[in-house]
mmCIF file of C-alpha atoms in Angstrom:
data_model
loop_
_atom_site.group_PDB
_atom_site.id
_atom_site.type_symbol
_atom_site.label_atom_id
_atom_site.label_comp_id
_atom_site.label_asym_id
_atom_site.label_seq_id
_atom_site.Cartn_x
_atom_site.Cartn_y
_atom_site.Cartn_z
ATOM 1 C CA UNK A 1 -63.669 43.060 28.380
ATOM 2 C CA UNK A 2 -62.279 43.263 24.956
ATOM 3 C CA UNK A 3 -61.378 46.812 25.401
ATOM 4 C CA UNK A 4 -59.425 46.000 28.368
ATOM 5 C CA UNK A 5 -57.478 43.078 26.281
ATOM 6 C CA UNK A 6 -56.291 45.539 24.129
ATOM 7 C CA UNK A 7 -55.220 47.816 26.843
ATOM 8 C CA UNK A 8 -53.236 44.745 28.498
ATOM 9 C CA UNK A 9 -51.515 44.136 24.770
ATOM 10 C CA UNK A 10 -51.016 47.463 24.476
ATOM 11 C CA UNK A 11 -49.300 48.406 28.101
ATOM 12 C CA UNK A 12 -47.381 44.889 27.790
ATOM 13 C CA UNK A 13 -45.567 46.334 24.417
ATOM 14 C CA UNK A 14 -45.187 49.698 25.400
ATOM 15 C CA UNK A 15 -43.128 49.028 28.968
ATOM 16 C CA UNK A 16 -41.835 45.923 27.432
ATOM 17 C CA UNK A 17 -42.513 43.603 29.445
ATOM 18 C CA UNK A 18 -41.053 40.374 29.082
ATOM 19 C CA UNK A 19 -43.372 37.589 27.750
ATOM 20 C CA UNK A 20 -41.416 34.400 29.952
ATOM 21 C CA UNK A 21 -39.927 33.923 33.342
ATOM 22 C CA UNK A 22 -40.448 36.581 36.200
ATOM 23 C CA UNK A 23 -41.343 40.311 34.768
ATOM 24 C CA UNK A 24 -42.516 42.525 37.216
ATOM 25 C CA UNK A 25 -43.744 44.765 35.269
ATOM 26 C CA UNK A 26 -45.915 42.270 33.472
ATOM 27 C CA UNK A 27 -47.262 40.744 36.771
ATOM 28 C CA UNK A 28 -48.009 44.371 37.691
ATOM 29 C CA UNK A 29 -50.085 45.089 34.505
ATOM 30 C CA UNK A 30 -51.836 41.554 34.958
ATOM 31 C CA UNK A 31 -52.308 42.371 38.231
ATOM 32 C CA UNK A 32 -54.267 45.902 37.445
ATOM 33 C CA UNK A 33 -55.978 44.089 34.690
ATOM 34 C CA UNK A 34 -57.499 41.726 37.381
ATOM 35 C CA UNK A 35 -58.649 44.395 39.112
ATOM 36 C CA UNK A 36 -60.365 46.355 37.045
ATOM 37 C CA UNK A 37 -62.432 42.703 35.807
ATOM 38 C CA UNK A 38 -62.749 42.499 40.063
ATOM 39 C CA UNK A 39 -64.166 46.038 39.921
ATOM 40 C CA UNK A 40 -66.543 45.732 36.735
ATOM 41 C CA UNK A 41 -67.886 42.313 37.714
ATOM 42 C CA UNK A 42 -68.578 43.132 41.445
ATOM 43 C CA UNK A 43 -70.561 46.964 39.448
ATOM 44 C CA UNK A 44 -72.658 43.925 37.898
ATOM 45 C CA UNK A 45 -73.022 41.048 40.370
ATOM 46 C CA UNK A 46 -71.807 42.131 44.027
ATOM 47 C CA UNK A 47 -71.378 38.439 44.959
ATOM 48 C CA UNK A 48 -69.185 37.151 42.157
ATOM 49 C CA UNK A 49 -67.244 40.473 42.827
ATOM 50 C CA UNK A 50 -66.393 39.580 46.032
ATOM 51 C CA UNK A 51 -65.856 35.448 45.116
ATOM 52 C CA UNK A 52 -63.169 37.011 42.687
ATOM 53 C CA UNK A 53 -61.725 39.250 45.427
ATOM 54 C CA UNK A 54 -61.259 36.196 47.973
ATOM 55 C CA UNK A 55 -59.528 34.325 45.306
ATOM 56 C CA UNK A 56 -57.529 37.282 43.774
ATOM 57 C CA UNK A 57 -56.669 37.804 47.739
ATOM 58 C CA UNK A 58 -55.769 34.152 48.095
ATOM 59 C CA UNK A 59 -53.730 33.999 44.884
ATOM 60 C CA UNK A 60 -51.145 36.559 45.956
ATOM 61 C CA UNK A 61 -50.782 34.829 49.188
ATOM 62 C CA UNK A 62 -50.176 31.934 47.386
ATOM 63 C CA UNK A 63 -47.360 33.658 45.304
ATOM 64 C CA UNK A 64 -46.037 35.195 48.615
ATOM 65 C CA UNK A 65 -46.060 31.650 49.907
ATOM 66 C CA UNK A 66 -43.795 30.307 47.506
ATOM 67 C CA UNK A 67 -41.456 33.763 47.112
ATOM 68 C CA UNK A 68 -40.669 33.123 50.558
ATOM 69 C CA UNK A 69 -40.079 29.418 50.004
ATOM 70 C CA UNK A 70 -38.121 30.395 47.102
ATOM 71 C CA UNK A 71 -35.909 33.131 48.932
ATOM 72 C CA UNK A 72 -35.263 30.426 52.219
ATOM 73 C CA UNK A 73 -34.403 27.512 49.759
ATOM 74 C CA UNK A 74 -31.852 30.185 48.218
ATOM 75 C CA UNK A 75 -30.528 31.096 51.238
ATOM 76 C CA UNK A 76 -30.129 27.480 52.933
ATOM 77 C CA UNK A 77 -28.549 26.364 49.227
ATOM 78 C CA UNK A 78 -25.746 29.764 49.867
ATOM 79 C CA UNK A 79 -25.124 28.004 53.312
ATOM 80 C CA UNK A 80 -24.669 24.526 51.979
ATOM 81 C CA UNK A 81 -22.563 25.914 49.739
ATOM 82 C CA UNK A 82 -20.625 27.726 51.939
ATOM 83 C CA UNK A 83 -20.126 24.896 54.875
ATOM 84 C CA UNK A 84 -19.403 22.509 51.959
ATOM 85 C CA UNK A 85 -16.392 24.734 50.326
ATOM 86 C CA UNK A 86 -15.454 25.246 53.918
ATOM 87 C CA UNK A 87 -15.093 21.435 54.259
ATOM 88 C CA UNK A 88 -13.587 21.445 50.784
ATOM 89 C CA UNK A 89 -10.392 24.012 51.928
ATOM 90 C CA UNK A 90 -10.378 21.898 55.538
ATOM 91 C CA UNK A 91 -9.497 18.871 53.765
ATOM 92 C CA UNK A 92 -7.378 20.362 51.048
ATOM 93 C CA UNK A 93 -5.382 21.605 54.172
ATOM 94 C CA UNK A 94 -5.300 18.191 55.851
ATOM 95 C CA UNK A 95 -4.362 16.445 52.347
ATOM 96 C CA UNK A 96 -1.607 18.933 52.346
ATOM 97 C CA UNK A 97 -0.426 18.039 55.665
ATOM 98 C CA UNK A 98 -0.926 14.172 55.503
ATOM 99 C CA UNK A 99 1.052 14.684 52.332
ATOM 100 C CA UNK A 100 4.213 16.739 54.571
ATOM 101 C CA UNK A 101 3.736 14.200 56.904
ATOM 102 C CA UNK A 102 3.587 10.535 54.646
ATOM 103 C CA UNK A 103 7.153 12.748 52.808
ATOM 104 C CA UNK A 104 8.756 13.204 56.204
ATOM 105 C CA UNK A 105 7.994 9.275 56.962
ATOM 106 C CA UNK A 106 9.295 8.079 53.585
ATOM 107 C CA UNK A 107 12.234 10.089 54.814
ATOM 108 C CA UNK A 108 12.166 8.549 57.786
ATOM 109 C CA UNK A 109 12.524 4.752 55.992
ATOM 110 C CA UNK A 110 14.996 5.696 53.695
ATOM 111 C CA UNK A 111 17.243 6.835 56.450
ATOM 112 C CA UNK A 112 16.568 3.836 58.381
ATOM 113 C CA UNK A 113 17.247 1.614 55.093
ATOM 114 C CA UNK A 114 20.706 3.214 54.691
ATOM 115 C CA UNK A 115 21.517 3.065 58.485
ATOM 116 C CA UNK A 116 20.480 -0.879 58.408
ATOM 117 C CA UNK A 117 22.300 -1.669 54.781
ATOM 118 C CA UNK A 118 25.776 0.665 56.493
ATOM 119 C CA UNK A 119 24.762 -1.484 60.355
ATOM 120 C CA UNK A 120 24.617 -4.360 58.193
ATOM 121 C CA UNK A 121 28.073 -3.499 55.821
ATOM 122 C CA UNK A 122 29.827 -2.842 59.536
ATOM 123 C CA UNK A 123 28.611 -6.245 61.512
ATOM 124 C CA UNK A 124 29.504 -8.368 57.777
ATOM 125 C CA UNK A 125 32.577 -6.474 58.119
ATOM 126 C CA UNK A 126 33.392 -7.333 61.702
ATOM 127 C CA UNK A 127 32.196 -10.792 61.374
ATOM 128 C CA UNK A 128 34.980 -11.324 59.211
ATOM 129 C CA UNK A 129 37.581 -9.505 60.949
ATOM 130 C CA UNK A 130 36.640 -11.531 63.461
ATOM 131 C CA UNK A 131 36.466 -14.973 61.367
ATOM 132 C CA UNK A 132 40.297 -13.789 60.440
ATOM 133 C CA UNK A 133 41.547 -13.213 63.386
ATOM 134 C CA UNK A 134 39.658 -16.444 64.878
ATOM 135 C CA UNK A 135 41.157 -18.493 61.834
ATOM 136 C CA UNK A 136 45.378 -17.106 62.564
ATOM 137 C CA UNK A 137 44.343 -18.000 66.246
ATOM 138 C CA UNK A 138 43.273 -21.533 65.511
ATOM 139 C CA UNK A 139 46.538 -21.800 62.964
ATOM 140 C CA UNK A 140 48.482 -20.467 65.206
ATOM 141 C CA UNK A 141 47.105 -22.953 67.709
ATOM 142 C CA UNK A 142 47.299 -25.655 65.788
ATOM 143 C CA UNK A 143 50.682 -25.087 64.954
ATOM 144 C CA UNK A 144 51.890 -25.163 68.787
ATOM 145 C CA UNK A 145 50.345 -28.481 69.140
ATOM 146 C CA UNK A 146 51.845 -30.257 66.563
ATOM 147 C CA UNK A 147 54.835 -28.258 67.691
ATOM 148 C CA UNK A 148 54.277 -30.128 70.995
ATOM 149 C CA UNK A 149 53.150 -33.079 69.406
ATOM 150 C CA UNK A 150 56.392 -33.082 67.549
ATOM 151 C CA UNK A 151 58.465 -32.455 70.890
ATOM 152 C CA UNK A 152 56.237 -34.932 72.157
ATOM 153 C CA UNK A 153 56.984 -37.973 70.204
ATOM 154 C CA UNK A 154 60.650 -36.897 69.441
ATOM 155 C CA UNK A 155 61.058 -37.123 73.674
ATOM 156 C CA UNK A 156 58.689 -40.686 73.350
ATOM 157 C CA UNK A 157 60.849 -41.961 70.380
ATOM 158 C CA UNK A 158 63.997 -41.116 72.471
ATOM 159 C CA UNK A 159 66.039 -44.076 73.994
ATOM 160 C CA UNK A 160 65.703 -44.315 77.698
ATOM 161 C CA UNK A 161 68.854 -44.254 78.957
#
């Protein structure tokens, strides 16, 4: 067992296998190693040989188990991903557009202001046109009836004769 510690040390520094994360080649060498204990246990006691085979066996589906976890959780986060920066240019697009579209009504109000204030400037305008022409009338009017008045009272004042 010793001897085959030393081999493990030895194989790990000569392929240079890394000594965190995920190195295949270390979980390769490991993986021999564990054999070769599987093979010179079961030479000794058949039983335990086969004990460490079922759990050597269930192990690696074990790590199969989660590899395939791990490569569906990948692949659902890449779709996520993609449907969300999907959604992200969709509304970038429709911010654009409601942006076009709130420019084109402010636009819209300032037009409508100025045609109001010049609406407005025109009907002031007319009003007192109108107010003018309303006042000369009523002088004008006024001034026939006390030119009438005056004939009036002049042809009242007169002797009868």
């Amino acid at each position: 067992v010793i001897n085959l510690q030393e081999q493990l040390d030895h194989q790990l520094q000569a392929r240079q296998a890394r000594e965190t994360g995920i190195c295949p080649i270390r979980e390769e060498l490991y993986s021999q190693c564990f054999d070769e204990l599987i093979r010179q246990i079961t030479i000794n006691c058949a039983e335990r040989g086969l004990l460490l085979l079922r759990v050597r066996d269930e192990a690696r589906m074990t790590i199969t188990a989660y590899e395939t976890l791990y490569e569906s959780s990948i692949a659902y986060g890449v779709r996520k991903a993609l449907v969300a920066e999907q959604k992200r240019i969709d509304l970038d697009a429709k911010l654009r557009e409601l942006a076009m579209a709130k420019r084109e009504l402010q636009q819209q109000v300032e037009n409508l202001k100025h045609t109001i204030e010049s609406t407005q400037a025109r009907s002031v305008q007319k009003r007192d046109a109108e107010e003018k022409v309303h006042a000369e009338e009523l002088e004008k009017l006024m001034k026939g009836n006390e030119s009438v008045k005056t004939q009036l009272e002049t042809m009242l004042s007169a002797p009868k004769k």
